[in-house]
Tab-separated table of C-alpha atoms in Angstrom:
chain	number	residue	atom	x	y	z
O	1	MET	CA	-302.895	-115.618	56.908
O	2	SER	CA	-304.577	-112.162	56.694
O	3	ASP	CA	-307.721	-113.440	54.998
O	4	VAL	CA	-308.426	-115.900	57.537
O	5	LEU	CA	-307.254	-114.290	60.973
O	6	LYS	CA	-306.991	-110.340	61.897
O	7	SER	CA	-305.191	-109.536	64.724
O	8	THR	CA	-304.135	-106.657	67.125
O	9	GLY	CA	-301.315	-106.324	69.189
O	10	GLY	CA	-300.553	-110.074	68.509
O	11	LYS	CA	-303.859	-111.319	69.365
O	12	PRO	CA	-306.487	-112.338	67.594
O	13	LYS	CA	-309.142	-109.846	66.719
O	14	PHE	CA	-311.581	-112.715	65.102
O	15	ARG	CA	-311.478	-115.974	63.760
O	16	HIS	CA	-313.186	-117.248	60.975
O	17	PRO	CA	-316.312	-119.508	62.279
O	18	ARG	CA	-315.347	-123.242	63.239
O	19	GLY	CA	-318.697	-124.033	61.363
O	20	LEU	CA	-316.796	-122.885	58.220
O	21	TYR	CA	-314.438	-125.473	58.399
O	22	VAL	CA	-316.742	-128.503	58.878
O	23	LEU	CA	-318.903	-127.283	55.539
O	24	PHE	CA	-315.151	-127.222	54.100
O	25	SER	CA	-314.387	-130.590	55.312
O	26	ALA	CA	-318.048	-132.084	53.625
O	27	GLU	CA	-317.748	-129.997	50.477
O	28	MET	CA	-314.153	-131.356	49.596
O	29	TRP	CA	-315.342	-134.767	50.053
O	30	GLU	CA	-318.629	-134.235	47.520
O	31	ARG	CA	-316.421	-132.439	45.327
O	32	PHE	CA	-313.592	-135.523	45.419
O	33	SER	CA	-316.464	-137.687	45.036
O	34	TYR	CA	-318.460	-135.579	41.815
O	35	TYR	CA	-314.742	-134.780	39.813
O	36	GLY	CA	-313.437	-137.845	40.499
O	37	MET	CA	-316.402	-139.882	39.313
O	38	ARG	CA	-316.568	-137.489	36.208
O	39	ALA	CA	-312.666	-137.674	35.887
O	40	ILE	CA	-313.723	-141.637	34.535
O	41	LEU	CA	-317.244	-141.121	33.543
O	42	ILE	CA	-317.476	-140.649	29.478
O	43	LEU	CA	-314.400	-143.335	29.439
O	44	PHE	CA	-316.616	-146.051	31.236
O	45	MET	CA	-319.149	-145.191	28.895
O	46	THR	CA	-317.531	-145.612	25.440
O	47	THR	CA	-315.320	-148.101	26.419
O	48	ASP	CA	-316.052	-151.788	24.815
O	49	ALA	CA	-318.131	-154.066	27.156
O	50	ALA	CA	-315.579	-156.856	26.343
O	51	GLN	CA	-313.367	-154.647	28.233
O	52	GLU	CA	-316.021	-154.217	31.227
O	53	GLY	CA	-317.297	-150.718	29.687
O	54	LEU	CA	-320.755	-149.580	29.044
O	55	GLY	CA	-319.971	-150.022	25.147
O	56	LEU	CA	-322.048	-146.889	23.859
O	57	THR	CA	-321.576	-145.111	21.150
O	58	THR	CA	-319.267	-141.944	21.390
O	59	GLU	CA	-322.914	-139.607	20.431
O	60	THR	CA	-325.014	-141.403	22.969
O	61	ALA	CA	-322.226	-141.410	25.903
O	62	GLY	CA	-322.123	-137.237	24.434
O	63	ALA	CA	-325.747	-136.627	25.168
O	64	VAL	CA	-325.937	-138.932	28.758
O	65	TYR	CA	-322.678	-136.865	29.591
O	66	GLY	CA	-324.493	-133.517	29.015
O	67	LEU	CA	-327.820	-134.659	30.698
O	68	TYR	CA	-326.171	-135.714	33.872
O	69	THR	CA	-323.643	-132.618	34.156
O	70	ALA	CA	-326.717	-130.288	33.229
O	71	SER	CA	-329.438	-131.766	35.516
O	72	VAL	CA	-327.023	-131.647	38.503
O	73	TYR	CA	-327.314	-127.889	38.153
O	74	LEU	CA	-330.661	-128.044	37.442
O	75	MET	CA	-331.407	-129.565	40.293
O	76	THR	CA	-329.724	-127.053	42.646
O	77	LEU	CA	-333.533	-125.085	41.771
O	78	PRO	CA	-335.985	-127.767	42.906
O	79	GLY	CA	-332.919	-128.194	45.525
O	80	GLY	CA	-333.565	-124.973	47.534
O	81	TRP	CA	-336.891	-125.280	47.540
O	82	LEU	CA	-337.128	-128.551	49.479
O	83	ALA	CA	-334.525	-126.822	51.645
O	84	ASP	CA	-336.353	-123.293	52.064
O	85	ASN	CA	-340.214	-125.138	52.226
O	86	ILE	CA	-338.977	-128.686	53.872
O	87	PHE	CA	-336.258	-129.573	55.102
O	88	GLY	CA	-333.974	-126.719	55.928
O	89	GLN	CA	-330.762	-126.448	54.717
O	90	ARG	CA	-329.454	-128.410	57.604
O	91	LYS	CA	-330.825	-131.804	56.746
O	92	ALA	CA	-330.940	-131.034	52.859
O	93	VAL	CA	-327.145	-131.061	52.982
O	94	PHE	CA	-326.966	-134.644	54.592
O	95	TYR	CA	-330.006	-135.686	52.977
O	96	GLY	CA	-328.132	-134.917	49.512
O	97	GLY	CA	-325.210	-136.485	50.779
O	98	VAL	CA	-326.795	-139.902	51.363
O	99	LEU	CA	-328.276	-139.860	48.283
O	100	ILE	CA	-324.531	-138.829	46.644
O	101	MET	CA	-323.385	-141.944	48.491
O	102	ILE	CA	-326.064	-144.489	47.040
O	103	GLY	CA	-325.849	-143.093	43.882
O	104	HIS	CA	-322.233	-144.273	44.067
O	105	LEU	CA	-322.237	-147.155	45.418
O	106	ILE	CA	-324.913	-148.232	42.178
O	107	LEU	CA	-322.146	-147.233	40.025
O	108	ALA	CA	-319.579	-149.864	41.658
O	109	ILE	CA	-321.987	-152.388	40.933
O	110	PRO	CA	-321.493	-153.904	37.870
O	111	GLY	CA	-324.589	-154.603	35.430
O	112	SER	CA	-326.952	-153.580	32.975
O	113	PRO	CA	-327.090	-149.713	31.777
O	114	MET	CA	-330.070	-149.242	33.453
O	115	ILE	CA	-328.455	-149.848	36.569
O	116	PHE	CA	-325.844	-147.409	35.741
O	117	PHE	CA	-328.215	-144.335	34.847
O	118	THR	CA	-330.029	-145.448	38.025
O	119	GLY	CA	-326.672	-144.613	40.138
O	120	LEU	CA	-326.486	-141.197	37.864
O	121	ALA	CA	-330.017	-139.856	39.033
O	122	PHE	CA	-329.122	-140.510	42.490
O	123	VAL	CA	-325.914	-138.643	42.194
O	124	ALA	CA	-327.474	-135.838	40.511
O	125	LEU	CA	-330.728	-135.769	42.789
O	126	GLY	CA	-328.095	-135.901	45.580
O	127	THR	CA	-326.152	-132.792	44.425
O	128	GLY	CA	-329.260	-130.708	43.443
O	129	LEU	CA	-330.088	-130.641	47.468
O	130	LEU	CA	-326.279	-130.702	48.709
O	131	LYS	CA	-324.363	-127.984	46.274
O	132	GLY	CA	-326.671	-125.054	46.952
O	133	ASN	CA	-327.833	-125.365	50.576
O	134	ILE	CA	-323.770	-126.004	51.334
O	135	SER	CA	-322.810	-122.656	49.895
O	136	THR	CA	-326.326	-120.794	51.603
O	137	LEU	CA	-324.716	-122.378	54.782
O	138	VAL	CA	-321.179	-120.947	54.458
O	139	GLY	CA	-323.254	-117.067	54.001
O	140	GLU	CA	-325.577	-117.791	56.901
O	141	LEU	CA	-322.114	-117.735	59.053
O	142	TYR	CA	-321.398	-114.391	58.642
O	143	GLU	CA	-323.441	-111.247	59.766
O	144	ASN	CA	-324.123	-108.974	56.784
O	145	GLU	CA	-321.861	-106.076	57.891
O	146	ASP	CA	-319.021	-108.732	57.685
O	147	GLY	CA	-318.377	-108.176	53.978
O	148	ALA	CA	-314.706	-108.244	53.914
O	149	LYS	CA	-314.759	-111.508	56.766
O	150	ARG	CA	-317.751	-112.888	54.356
O	151	ASP	CA	-315.407	-113.356	50.840
O	152	ALA	CA	-312.342	-114.837	52.471
O	153	GLY	CA	-314.449	-117.401	54.107
O	154	PHE	CA	-315.827	-118.248	50.710
O	155	SER	CA	-312.098	-117.968	49.407
O	156	ILE	CA	-311.814	-120.786	51.668
O	157	PHE	CA	-314.166	-122.810	51.297
O	158	TYR	CA	-314.039	-122.371	47.247
O	159	MET	CA	-310.073	-123.736	47.602
O	160	GLY	CA	-311.687	-126.826	49.755
O	161	ILE	CA	-314.095	-127.279	45.866
O	162	ASN	CA	-310.886	-127.285	44.171
O	163	LEU	CA	-308.793	-129.530	46.595
O	164	GLY	CA	-311.242	-132.277	46.710
O	165	SER	CA	-311.417	-132.021	43.003
O	166	PHE	CA	-307.859	-131.991	42.741
O	167	VAL	CA	-307.397	-135.388	44.858
O	168	GLY	CA	-310.186	-136.998	43.217
O	169	GLN	CA	-308.999	-136.888	39.962
O	170	ILE	CA	-305.632	-138.422	40.930
O	171	LEU	CA	-307.223	-141.208	42.711
O	172	VAL	CA	-310.560	-141.803	41.076
O	173	PRO	CA	-308.578	-142.670	37.487
O	174	LEU	CA	-305.829	-144.226	39.173
O	175	LEU	CA	-308.494	-146.964	40.592
O	176	ALA	CA	-310.145	-147.362	37.635
O	177	GLU	CA	-307.158	-148.123	35.779
O	178	TYR	CA	-307.355	-151.471	37.294
O	179	ASN	CA	-311.232	-151.700	37.903
O	180	TRP	CA	-314.083	-148.918	36.691
O	181	HIS	CA	-316.062	-150.149	39.233
O	182	LEU	CA	-313.416	-149.504	42.610
O	183	GLY	CA	-313.190	-145.975	40.937
O	184	PHE	CA	-316.832	-145.792	40.859
O	185	GLY	CA	-316.420	-147.419	44.705
O	186	LEU	CA	-313.984	-145.074	46.048
O	187	ALA	CA	-315.547	-142.278	45.035
O	188	ALA	CA	-318.681	-143.443	47.468
O	189	VAL	CA	-315.973	-143.639	49.985
O	190	GLY	CA	-314.937	-139.975	50.038
O	191	MET	CA	-318.798	-138.974	49.855
O	192	LEU	CA	-319.133	-141.296	53.423
O	193	LEU	CA	-315.835	-139.513	54.931
O	194	GLY	CA	-317.921	-136.090	54.260
O	195	LEU	CA	-320.786	-137.252	56.005
O	196	ILE	CA	-319.042	-138.618	59.026
O	197	SER	CA	-317.550	-135.480	59.472
O	198	TYR	CA	-320.631	-132.973	59.018
O	199	LYS	CA	-322.780	-135.450	61.073
O	200	PHE	CA	-320.071	-135.490	63.797
O	201	PHE	CA	-318.964	-131.979	63.973
O	202	ALA	CA	-322.648	-130.049	62.908
O	203	PRO	CA	-324.207	-130.028	65.636
O	204	LYS	CA	-321.326	-128.626	67.537
O	205	TYR	CA	-320.503	-126.026	65.242
O	206	LEU	CA	-322.983	-124.665	63.004
O	207	GLY	CA	-325.365	-124.272	65.660
O	208	ASP	CA	-329.535	-123.809	64.407
O	209	ILE	CA	-327.987	-122.568	61.449
O	210	GLY	CA	-330.027	-123.872	58.743
O	211	MET	CA	-332.667	-126.261	60.775
O	212	VAL	CA	-335.588	-124.326	60.258
O	213	PRO	CA	-337.312	-124.236	56.767
O	214	LYS	CA	-336.895	-120.460	55.344
O	215	VAL	CA	-340.519	-120.023	54.053
O	216	LYS	CA	-342.206	-121.402	57.400
O	217	GLN	CA	-340.239	-117.689	58.646
O	218	LEU	CA	-342.519	-116.360	55.577
O	219	GLU	CA	-345.496	-117.788	55.675
O	220	LYS	CA	-345.806	-115.603	59.104
O	221	THR	CA	-345.758	-112.292	56.687
O	222	GLY	CA	-347.342	-113.535	53.539
O	223	LYS	CA	-344.387	-113.112	51.549
O	224	THR	CA	-344.851	-116.590	49.726
O	225	ASN	CA	-345.985	-117.280	46.264
O	226	LYS	CA	-346.078	-120.608	44.893
O	227	LYS	CA	-348.071	-119.470	41.960
O	228	GLY	CA	-345.727	-118.782	40.269
O	229	THR	CA	-343.886	-122.537	41.033
O	230	TYR	CA	-346.806	-124.254	39.433
O	231	ALA	CA	-347.127	-121.634	36.989
O	232	ILE	CA	-343.799	-123.092	35.419
O	233	VAL	CA	-344.125	-126.652	35.956
O	234	ALA	CA	-347.044	-126.451	34.125
O	235	PHE	CA	-345.722	-124.494	31.786
O	236	VAL	CA	-342.426	-126.729	30.719
O	237	LEU	CA	-344.983	-129.749	30.484
O	238	VAL	CA	-347.236	-128.507	27.914
O	239	LEU	CA	-343.759	-127.331	26.308
O	240	LEU	CA	-342.370	-131.010	26.258
O	241	VAL	CA	-345.887	-132.319	24.610
O	242	VAL	CA	-345.888	-129.829	22.124
O	243	LEU	CA	-342.142	-130.513	21.117
O	244	GLN	CA	-342.990	-134.360	21.210
O	245	PHE	CA	-346.316	-134.354	19.158
O	246	THR	CA	-344.961	-131.459	16.482
O	247	GLY	CA	-341.447	-133.844	15.614
O	248	SER	CA	-339.413	-131.461	17.314
O	249	ILE	CA	-337.770	-133.803	19.582
O	250	ASP	CA	-337.313	-137.748	19.891
O	251	VAL	CA	-337.113	-139.082	23.388
O	252	THR	CA	-336.184	-142.312	22.590
O	253	THR	CA	-332.714	-141.165	22.047
O	254	ALA	CA	-330.274	-139.172	24.224
O	255	THR	CA	-329.069	-137.241	22.242
O	256	GLY	CA	-332.850	-135.503	21.092
O	257	ILE	CA	-333.404	-135.777	24.911
O	258	ALA	CA	-330.658	-133.832	25.595
O	259	GLN	CA	-331.062	-131.224	22.918
O	260	ALA	CA	-335.270	-130.988	24.392
O	261	LEU	CA	-333.716	-130.445	27.138
O	262	GLY	CA	-331.306	-127.170	25.897
O	263	LEU	CA	-334.509	-125.663	24.145
O	264	ILE	CA	-336.406	-125.976	27.506
O	265	ILE	CA	-333.640	-124.013	29.682
O	266	VAL	CA	-333.077	-121.488	26.497
O	267	VAL	CA	-337.300	-120.992	26.400
O	268	ILE	CA	-337.889	-120.850	29.955
O	269	THR	CA	-334.940	-118.629	30.867
O	270	MET	CA	-336.255	-116.434	28.213
O	271	GLY	CA	-339.284	-116.227	29.477
O	272	TYR	CA	-338.615	-115.946	33.134
O	273	PHE	CA	-336.163	-112.623	32.006
O	274	LEU	CA	-339.103	-111.162	29.957
O	275	ASN	CA	-341.811	-111.628	33.011
O	276	ILE	CA	-339.047	-109.891	35.240
O	277	LEU	CA	-338.950	-107.262	33.447
O	278	PHE	CA	-341.911	-106.763	32.090
O	279	ASN	CA	-344.005	-107.732	35.533
O	280	GLY	CA	-341.231	-107.722	38.157
O	281	GLY	CA	-342.416	-103.909	39.258
O	282	LEU	CA	-338.744	-102.848	38.620
O	283	SER	CA	-337.311	-99.450	38.551
O	284	VAL	CA	-335.556	-98.846	35.185
O	285	PRO	CA	-332.249	-98.792	36.965
O	286	GLU	CA	-333.397	-102.335	38.051
O	287	LYS	CA	-334.807	-102.922	34.604
O	288	LYS	CA	-331.248	-102.267	33.279
O	289	LYS	CA	-329.145	-104.309	35.601
O	290	VAL	CA	-331.107	-107.418	34.720
O	291	SER	CA	-330.422	-107.153	31.311
O	292	VAL	CA	-326.853	-107.221	32.203
O	293	ILE	CA	-328.041	-110.055	34.277
O	294	PHE	CA	-329.110	-111.763	31.300
O	295	ILE	CA	-325.767	-110.707	28.952
O	296	LEU	CA	-323.581	-112.460	31.882
O	297	PHE	CA	-325.882	-115.531	31.612
O	298	VAL	CA	-325.377	-115.999	27.892
O	299	GLY	CA	-321.543	-115.349	28.222
O	300	ILE	CA	-321.807	-118.117	31.425
O	301	ALA	CA	-323.190	-120.624	29.164
O	302	ILE	CA	-320.936	-120.141	26.290
O	303	PHE	CA	-317.720	-120.404	28.831
O	304	TRP	CA	-318.751	-123.899	30.028
O	305	SER	CA	-319.814	-124.959	26.797
O	306	GLY	CA	-316.467	-125.769	25.898
O	307	PHE	CA	-314.494	-125.661	29.470
O	308	GLU	CA	-316.693	-128.371	30.457
O	309	GLN	CA	-315.663	-130.300	27.460
O	310	ALA	CA	-312.448	-131.081	30.016
O	311	ALA	CA	-314.489	-134.235	30.704
O	312	SER	CA	-316.230	-135.231	27.213
O	313	SER	CA	-314.099	-134.789	24.170
O	314	LEU	CA	-310.574	-133.370	25.896
O	315	ASN	CA	-310.912	-136.540	27.878
O	316	LEU	CA	-311.271	-138.706	24.837
O	317	PHE	CA	-308.702	-137.067	22.823
O	318	ALA	CA	-306.415	-137.708	26.154
O	319	ARG	CA	-307.223	-141.422	26.070
O	320	ASP	CA	-307.442	-141.980	22.314
O	321	PHE	CA	-304.486	-139.542	20.958
O	322	THR	CA	-301.853	-138.589	23.535
O	323	ASP	CA	-298.898	-139.914	24.100
O	324	ARG	CA	-299.450	-140.094	27.687
O	325	PHE	CA	-296.005	-142.068	28.990
O	326	ILE	CA	-294.171	-141.030	31.718
O	327	GLY	CA	-290.735	-143.144	31.702
O	328	GLY	CA	-292.377	-146.425	31.382
O	329	TRP	CA	-295.567	-145.887	33.052
O	330	GLU	CA	-299.162	-144.690	31.614
O	331	MET	CA	-300.495	-141.671	33.041
O	332	PRO	CA	-304.399	-142.370	33.179
O	333	ALA	CA	-306.511	-140.412	31.163
O	334	GLY	CA	-308.750	-138.560	33.313
O	335	MET	CA	-305.821	-138.013	35.455
O	336	LEU	CA	-305.198	-134.739	33.685
O	337	GLN	CA	-307.973	-132.826	34.431
O	338	SER	CA	-306.572	-133.004	37.591
O	339	PHE	CA	-304.466	-129.715	36.401
O	340	ASN	CA	-306.927	-127.682	36.169
O	341	SER	CA	-307.839	-128.002	39.888
O	342	GLY	CA	-304.207	-127.615	40.619
O	343	PHE	CA	-303.845	-124.378	38.517
O	344	ILE	CA	-306.726	-122.787	40.485
O	345	ILE	CA	-305.069	-123.829	43.542
O	346	ILE	CA	-302.296	-121.765	42.195
O	347	PHE	CA	-303.509	-119.042	40.140
O	348	ALA	CA	-306.529	-118.337	42.437
O	349	PRO	CA	-304.379	-115.943	45.006
O	350	ILE	CA	-302.501	-114.545	42.087
O	351	VAL	CA	-305.532	-113.239	39.873
O	352	GLY	CA	-307.011	-111.757	43.162
O	353	ALA	CA	-304.039	-109.898	44.194
O	354	ILE	CA	-303.593	-108.639	40.694
O	355	TRP	CA	-307.577	-107.195	40.649
O	356	VAL	CA	-306.523	-105.465	44.091
O	357	LYS	CA	-303.387	-103.835	43.228
O	358	LEU	CA	-305.061	-102.681	39.896
O	359	ALA	CA	-307.637	-101.224	41.775
O	360	ALA	CA	-305.282	-99.770	44.556
O	361	ARG	CA	-303.995	-97.741	41.272
O	362	ASN	CA	-307.764	-96.629	40.800
O	363	ILE	CA	-307.779	-99.233	37.486
O	364	ASN	CA	-310.723	-101.079	37.903
O	365	ILE	CA	-311.254	-103.879	35.451
O	366	ARG	CA	-314.983	-104.095	34.958
O	367	THR	CA	-316.986	-107.612	34.875
O	368	PRO	CA	-317.669	-107.182	31.172
O	369	PHE	CA	-313.629	-107.082	30.443
O	370	LYS	CA	-313.128	-109.577	32.652
O	371	PHE	CA	-315.855	-111.840	30.849
O	372	ALA	CA	-313.752	-111.328	27.628
O	373	VAL	CA	-310.204	-112.034	28.474
O	374	GLY	CA	-312.050	-115.362	30.110
O	375	LEU	CA	-313.823	-116.116	26.988
O	376	ILE	CA	-310.746	-115.412	24.646
O	377	LEU	CA	-308.823	-117.398	26.951
O	378	LEU	CA	-310.849	-120.528	26.604
O	379	GLY	CA	-310.512	-119.873	22.592
O	380	LEU	CA	-306.861	-119.802	22.961
O	381	GLY	CA	-306.930	-123.083	25.015
O	382	PHE	CA	-309.026	-124.360	22.025
O	383	TRP	CA	-306.628	-123.515	19.515
O	384	VAL	CA	-304.038	-125.305	20.960
O	385	MET	CA	-306.004	-128.144	20.551
O	386	VAL	CA	-306.415	-127.501	16.741
O	387	GLU	CA	-302.988	-128.104	16.616
O	388	ALA	CA	-303.193	-131.157	19.037
O	389	ALA	CA	-305.358	-132.399	16.391
O	390	HIS	CA	-303.738	-132.225	13.295
O	391	VAL	CA	-300.601	-133.354	15.097
O	392	ALA	CA	-303.308	-137.103	15.572
O	393	ALA	CA	-304.738	-136.216	12.063
O	394	SER	CA	-301.129	-137.273	10.392
O	395	GLY	CA	-301.394	-140.263	12.282
O	396	ALA	CA	-298.717	-139.443	15.571
O	397	LYS	CA	-299.795	-138.894	19.143
O	398	ALA	CA	-299.756	-135.419	20.483
O	399	GLY	CA	-297.842	-135.039	23.647
O	400	MET	CA	-299.828	-134.209	26.852
O	401	PHE	CA	-298.508	-130.607	27.300
O	402	ALA	CA	-300.984	-129.638	24.538
O	403	LEU	CA	-303.946	-130.524	27.334
O	404	ILE	CA	-301.550	-129.319	29.982
O	405	LEU	CA	-300.954	-126.000	28.262
O	406	THR	CA	-305.255	-125.903	27.419
O	407	TYR	CA	-306.010	-126.553	30.945
O	408	PHE	CA	-303.869	-123.340	32.168
O	409	LEU	CA	-305.599	-121.317	29.888
O	410	HIS	CA	-308.844	-122.245	30.676
O	411	SER	CA	-308.273	-122.686	34.358
O	412	ILE	CA	-306.963	-118.790	33.959
O	413	GLY	CA	-309.977	-117.775	32.403
O	414	GLU	CA	-312.381	-119.261	34.197
O	415	LEU	CA	-310.772	-117.408	37.278
O	416	THR	CA	-311.323	-114.464	35.372
O	417	ILE	CA	-315.283	-115.154	34.029
O	418	SER	CA	-316.319	-118.018	37.262
O	419	PRO	CA	-315.969	-116.320	40.833
O	420	VAL	CA	-316.513	-112.570	39.025
O	421	GLY	CA	-320.056	-113.218	37.597
O	422	LEU	CA	-321.307	-114.948	40.470
O	423	SER	CA	-320.089	-111.782	42.581
O	424	ALA	CA	-321.742	-109.581	39.700
O	425	THR	CA	-324.907	-110.693	39.794
O	426	SER	CA	-325.300	-110.778	43.803
O	427	LYS	CA	-324.442	-107.127	43.787
O	428	LEU	CA	-326.614	-106.615	40.196
O	429	SER	CA	-329.724	-108.912	41.068
O	430	PRO	CA	-332.703	-107.100	43.168
O	431	ARG	CA	-333.211	-107.826	46.356
O	432	LYS	CA	-336.577	-109.567	46.011
O	433	TYR	CA	-335.118	-111.392	43.516
O	434	LEU	CA	-331.911	-112.549	44.698
O	435	GLY	CA	-332.382	-115.889	45.439
O	436	GLN	CA	-333.493	-116.791	42.191
O	437	MET	CA	-330.666	-114.515	40.169
O	438	MET	CA	-328.565	-116.726	41.882
O	439	GLY	CA	-330.320	-119.735	40.499
O	440	ILE	CA	-330.646	-118.430	37.177
O	441	TRP	CA	-326.806	-118.547	37.155
O	442	PHE	CA	-326.487	-122.544	37.873
O	443	VAL	CA	-328.999	-122.633	35.019
O	444	GLY	CA	-326.742	-121.078	33.110
O	445	ALA	CA	-324.345	-123.493	33.902
O	446	ALA	CA	-326.464	-126.170	33.422
O	447	LEU	CA	-326.925	-125.240	30.044
O	448	GLY	CA	-323.199	-125.042	29.180
O	449	ASN	CA	-322.763	-128.595	30.664
O	450	LEU	CA	-324.861	-129.833	28.337
O	451	ILE	CA	-324.005	-128.663	25.388
O	452	ALA	CA	-320.570	-129.738	26.355
O	453	GLY	CA	-322.126	-133.177	26.235
O	454	LEU	CA	-323.899	-132.947	22.943
O	455	ILE	CA	-320.420	-131.027	21.268
O	456	GLY	CA	-317.994	-134.330	23.198
O	457	GLY	CA	-320.490	-136.195	20.956
O	458	ASN	CA	-319.665	-135.172	17.718
O	459	PHE	CA	-316.076	-136.418	18.637
O	460	ASP	CA	-315.669	-139.331	16.377
O	461	PRO	CA	-312.314	-141.375	17.155
O	462	GLU	CA	-312.587	-142.961	13.822
O	463	ASN	CA	-312.613	-139.548	12.060
O	464	VAL	CA	-309.443	-137.925	12.802
O	465	LEU	CA	-309.835	-135.798	9.788
O	466	GLU	CA	-312.709	-133.851	11.399
O	467	MET	CA	-311.534	-133.590	14.893
O	468	PRO	CA	-309.871	-130.246	14.328
O	469	ASN	CA	-312.528	-128.749	12.570
O	470	ILE	CA	-315.115	-129.453	15.752
O	471	PHE	CA	-312.223	-127.635	18.019
O	472	LEU	CA	-312.024	-124.954	15.302
O	473	ASN	CA	-315.543	-124.329	16.119
O	474	VAL	CA	-315.578	-123.697	19.403
O	475	VAL	CA	-312.150	-121.369	18.668
O	476	TRP	CA	-314.636	-119.406	16.227
O	477	VAL	CA	-317.602	-119.319	19.000
O	478	SER	CA	-315.609	-118.515	22.113
O	479	VAL	CA	-313.478	-115.789	20.660
O	480	GLY	CA	-316.389	-113.938	18.883
O	481	ALA	CA	-318.062	-113.941	22.015
O	482	GLY	CA	-315.467	-112.647	23.851
O	483	LEU	CA	-314.612	-109.757	21.359
O	484	ILE	CA	-318.358	-108.930	21.110
O	485	PHE	CA	-318.158	-108.413	25.377
O	486	PHE	CA	-314.715	-106.703	24.501
O	487	ALA	CA	-316.705	-104.034	22.272
O	488	ALA	CA	-320.032	-103.829	23.895
O	489	SER	CA	-317.996	-103.337	27.473
O	490	PRO	CA	-318.246	-99.284	27.270
O	491	PHE	CA	-322.264	-100.214	26.517
O	492	ILE	CA	-322.377	-102.639	29.211
O	493	LYS	CA	-321.444	-101.167	31.808
O	494	LYS	CA	-323.113	-97.988	31.489
O	495	TRP	CA	-326.389	-100.367	32.710
O	496	MET	CA	-324.390	-101.964	35.575
O	497	GLY	CA	-324.617	-98.427	37.143
O	498	ASP	CA	-322.272	-98.285	40.697
O	499	VAL	CA	-321.843	-101.671	40.466
O	500	THR	CA	-317.822	-103.154	39.374
């Protein structure tokens, strides 16, 4: 494979660092546990207590799902800070994996909702420590001049993510069919395997990478700035108090907390961008590029708000309104989510090859146009679900093909947005704000996941006639956003400068 090994005269010219495959293994098992558990999460929460579920309403379960998945991404910000200031990336990844495993073990214990929520909190905190920092370690395996080799390394790493999620979304729902808590327990076993692999091989193949907190080096040059961190924390606390006392939020309900968190994310993000633009000491071209990053932030938040319904509203539709029989065997509802990872594994190389071939013909598809395509594909996927919902509203069950086609369209959309947006953000960011801007990208994912949970909470199995309208609203928003990106593409491209 040319991405992995280049040769001259039949002899290797270079190979990827062996540490890449250590991190590949750790991330694969972490994603096995995360996506495997996510595939059964809302199903377990909305199953009656008599059937050993949690017995929550769909609205509450959707809000809890949104809070949990949003927290996973939001926690990457303090997770990165802890790694940079206290632990170093290596220890942060290991500690994060331990917290994730403990969380899944707690989820495997039958008990009260409080036990369940405690388990979710451990998983979210652990993922925040692990996810961003393990990606940082991958980047540090390569020298700055190894651009092509670095890109190939991240492609291999990305395949580990999807391989883990693909297998997890098959095995965990299968075991959960017999017992919910066995499914959660299998997720813990997956994380344990990743920890064992990481602990055994990391010292040998990662060397000293990520062992020393980065801020200890920066403190010697006086480049740290903790005042900004304190100001953000203080602002969040004040905002929470104001919202509570004005009655704008109701922190006694999961839905109210989720709505408050969404508002806080939006306000803080906008404040952050305004501060960077007006007080960040940027040149005019840099300000234009930061403005483009904000536009991409909005686009990715809209995309994830629809895409991440795979584990909320679409998962509930699979359970309650989809004919999942293959012969005499009924496929577990959560297993259908594995089609997304399967499609990514199959089509990622194909989509990548298309971009390369187009570029070879001097046809460079710019980032805003790719965003437009991804958002429109998201909308087309939900249009398929509108038709499937009409079938369910008529009293029949929809075929599995509707969900499979939806996941196919969403997967191709993901390939035109997620890696493209991440790459564009890294290129557009002013060098002194690169880490913060990459963190903002994860905040966009957090906001999208939160909205996805709130939308999923509106999915009422008792009100079948309303389902087509729920899905149709997502169609209008995503297709509308895609058309706006398409129309604004020439303007956005000018502000991007030479960044493609």
